[in-house]
Every structure is written in C-alpha cells, then in structure tokens.
Coordinates of C-alpha atoms in Angstrom, one line a residue:
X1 CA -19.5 -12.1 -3.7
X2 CA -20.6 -13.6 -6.8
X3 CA -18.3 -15.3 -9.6
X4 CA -17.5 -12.6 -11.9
X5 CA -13.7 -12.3 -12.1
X6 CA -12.3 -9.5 -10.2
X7 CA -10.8 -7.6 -13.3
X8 CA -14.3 -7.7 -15.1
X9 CA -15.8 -6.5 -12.2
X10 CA -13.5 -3.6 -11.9
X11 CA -14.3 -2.9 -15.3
X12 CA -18.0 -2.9 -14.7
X13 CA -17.3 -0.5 -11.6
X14 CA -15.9 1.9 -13.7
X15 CA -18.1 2.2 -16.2
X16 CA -21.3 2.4 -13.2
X17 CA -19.1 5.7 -11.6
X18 CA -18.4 7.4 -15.2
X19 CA -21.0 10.3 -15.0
X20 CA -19.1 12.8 -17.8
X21 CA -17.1 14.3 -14.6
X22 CA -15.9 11.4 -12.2
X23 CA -13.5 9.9 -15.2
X24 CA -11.4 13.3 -15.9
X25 CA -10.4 13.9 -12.2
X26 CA -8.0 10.8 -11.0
X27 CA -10.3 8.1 -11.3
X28 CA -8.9 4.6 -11.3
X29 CA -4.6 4.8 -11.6
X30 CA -2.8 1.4 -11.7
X31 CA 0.9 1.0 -12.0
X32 CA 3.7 -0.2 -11.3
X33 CA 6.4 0.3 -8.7
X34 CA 10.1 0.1 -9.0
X35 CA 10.3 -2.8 -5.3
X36 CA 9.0 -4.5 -8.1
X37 CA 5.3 -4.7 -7.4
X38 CA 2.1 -2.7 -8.2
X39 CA 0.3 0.5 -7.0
X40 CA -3.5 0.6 -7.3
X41 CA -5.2 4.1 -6.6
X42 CA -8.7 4.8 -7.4
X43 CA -10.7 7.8 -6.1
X44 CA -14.1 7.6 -4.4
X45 CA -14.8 11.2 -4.1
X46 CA -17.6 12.2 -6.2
X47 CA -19.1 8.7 -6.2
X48 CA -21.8 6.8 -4.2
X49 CA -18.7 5.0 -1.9
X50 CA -16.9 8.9 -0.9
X51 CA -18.3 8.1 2.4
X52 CA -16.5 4.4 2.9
X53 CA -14.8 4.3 6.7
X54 CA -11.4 4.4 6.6
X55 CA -9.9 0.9 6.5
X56 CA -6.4 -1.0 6.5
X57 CA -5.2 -3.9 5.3
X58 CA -1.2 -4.9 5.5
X59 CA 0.6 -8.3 5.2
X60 CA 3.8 -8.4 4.9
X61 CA 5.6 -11.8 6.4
X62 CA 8.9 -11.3 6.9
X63 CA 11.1 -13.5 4.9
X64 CA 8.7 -13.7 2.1
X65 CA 8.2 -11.9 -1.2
X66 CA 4.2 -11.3 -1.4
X67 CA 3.2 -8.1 0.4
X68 CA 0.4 -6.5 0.0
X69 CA -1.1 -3.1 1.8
X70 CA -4.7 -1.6 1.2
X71 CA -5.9 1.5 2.9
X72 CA -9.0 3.7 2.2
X73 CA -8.2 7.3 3.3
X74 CA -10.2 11.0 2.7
X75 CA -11.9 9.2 0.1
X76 CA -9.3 7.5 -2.0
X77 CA -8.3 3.7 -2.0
X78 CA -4.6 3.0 -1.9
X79 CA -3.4 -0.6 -2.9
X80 CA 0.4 -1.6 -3.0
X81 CA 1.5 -5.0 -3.4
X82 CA 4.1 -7.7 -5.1
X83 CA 4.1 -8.7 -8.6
X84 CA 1.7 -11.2 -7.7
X85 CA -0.3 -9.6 -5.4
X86 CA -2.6 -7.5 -8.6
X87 CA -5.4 -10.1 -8.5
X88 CA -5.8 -9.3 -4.6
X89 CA -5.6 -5.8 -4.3
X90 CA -8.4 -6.0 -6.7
X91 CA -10.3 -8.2 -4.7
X92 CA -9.5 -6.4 -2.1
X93 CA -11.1 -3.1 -3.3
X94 CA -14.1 -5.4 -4.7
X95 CA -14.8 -6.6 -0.7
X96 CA -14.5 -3.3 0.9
X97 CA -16.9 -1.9 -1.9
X98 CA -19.3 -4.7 -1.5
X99 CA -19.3 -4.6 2.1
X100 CA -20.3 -0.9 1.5

C-alpha cells in the first residue's frame, strides 16, 4: 500500500469510477449512525471492482467501545464502525480494493 492518506485516496478512487453514470446511482454514502458511530456504503456495481468476492470483516471486543464491521455483498461495500473507527473502515475498503 503506498503512503497516500486513506481519505485522499478515497477521493482519488472516486474521481477514477466517475464515468457521467456511476456518480448519479448510489455511489459513495457516508454517515453517521445514531450507536454513535459511522456508516460507510459505496457501490461497486458498474465499476471495474463489481466482481470483488464477497468478504467480512467484524471486531467487536466485548467491553470496549471501538467496533468496526466491513462486508462486501452483491456488489456493494458496507462499513459500520465507532466514532473512531472512520479512518479504518476506509482503509479497510482501500485493502480489499487493492488486493483486487
């Protein structure tokens, strides 16, 4: 992986799968949930990584307040986490893709 910062490199993702269609459908959602925490979706259909195997990614340990739970599913990568947990589920969509 090489030493751009995640966020930057999400941003330069973005802008690679923009192809005047891609953006309008659901693209790249982040927000935030109510546990508190954050909710990371971004969609893969219609881009070069639609066909990424389905993978899963949870750790939670009990007692402790960082959680964090990646999944790739029919196309679409799912990233919930703590409030401190943004950074990773970032980089946690940034090693599946590489890997890719």
């Amino acid at each position: 992986m090489n030493h751009t910062d995640n966020f930057s490199w999400l941003e330069n993702w973005f802008t690679r799968q923009c192809d005047g269609d891609w953006e309008h459908g659901e693209g790249v959602v982040i927000e935030s949930l109510d546990d508190p925490g954050w909710w990371v979706r971004i969609d893969l259909n219609g881009t070069r990584y639609d066909e990424v195997q389905n993978r899963d990614l949870l750790d939670e340990r009990p007692g402790e307040a960082n959680w964090i739970r990646c999944v790739i599913r029919d196309g679409k990568f799912d990233g919930m986490g703590s409030p401190e947990m943004l950074g990773r589920i970032v980089q946690v969509f940034r090693k599946w893709i590489e890997e890719y």
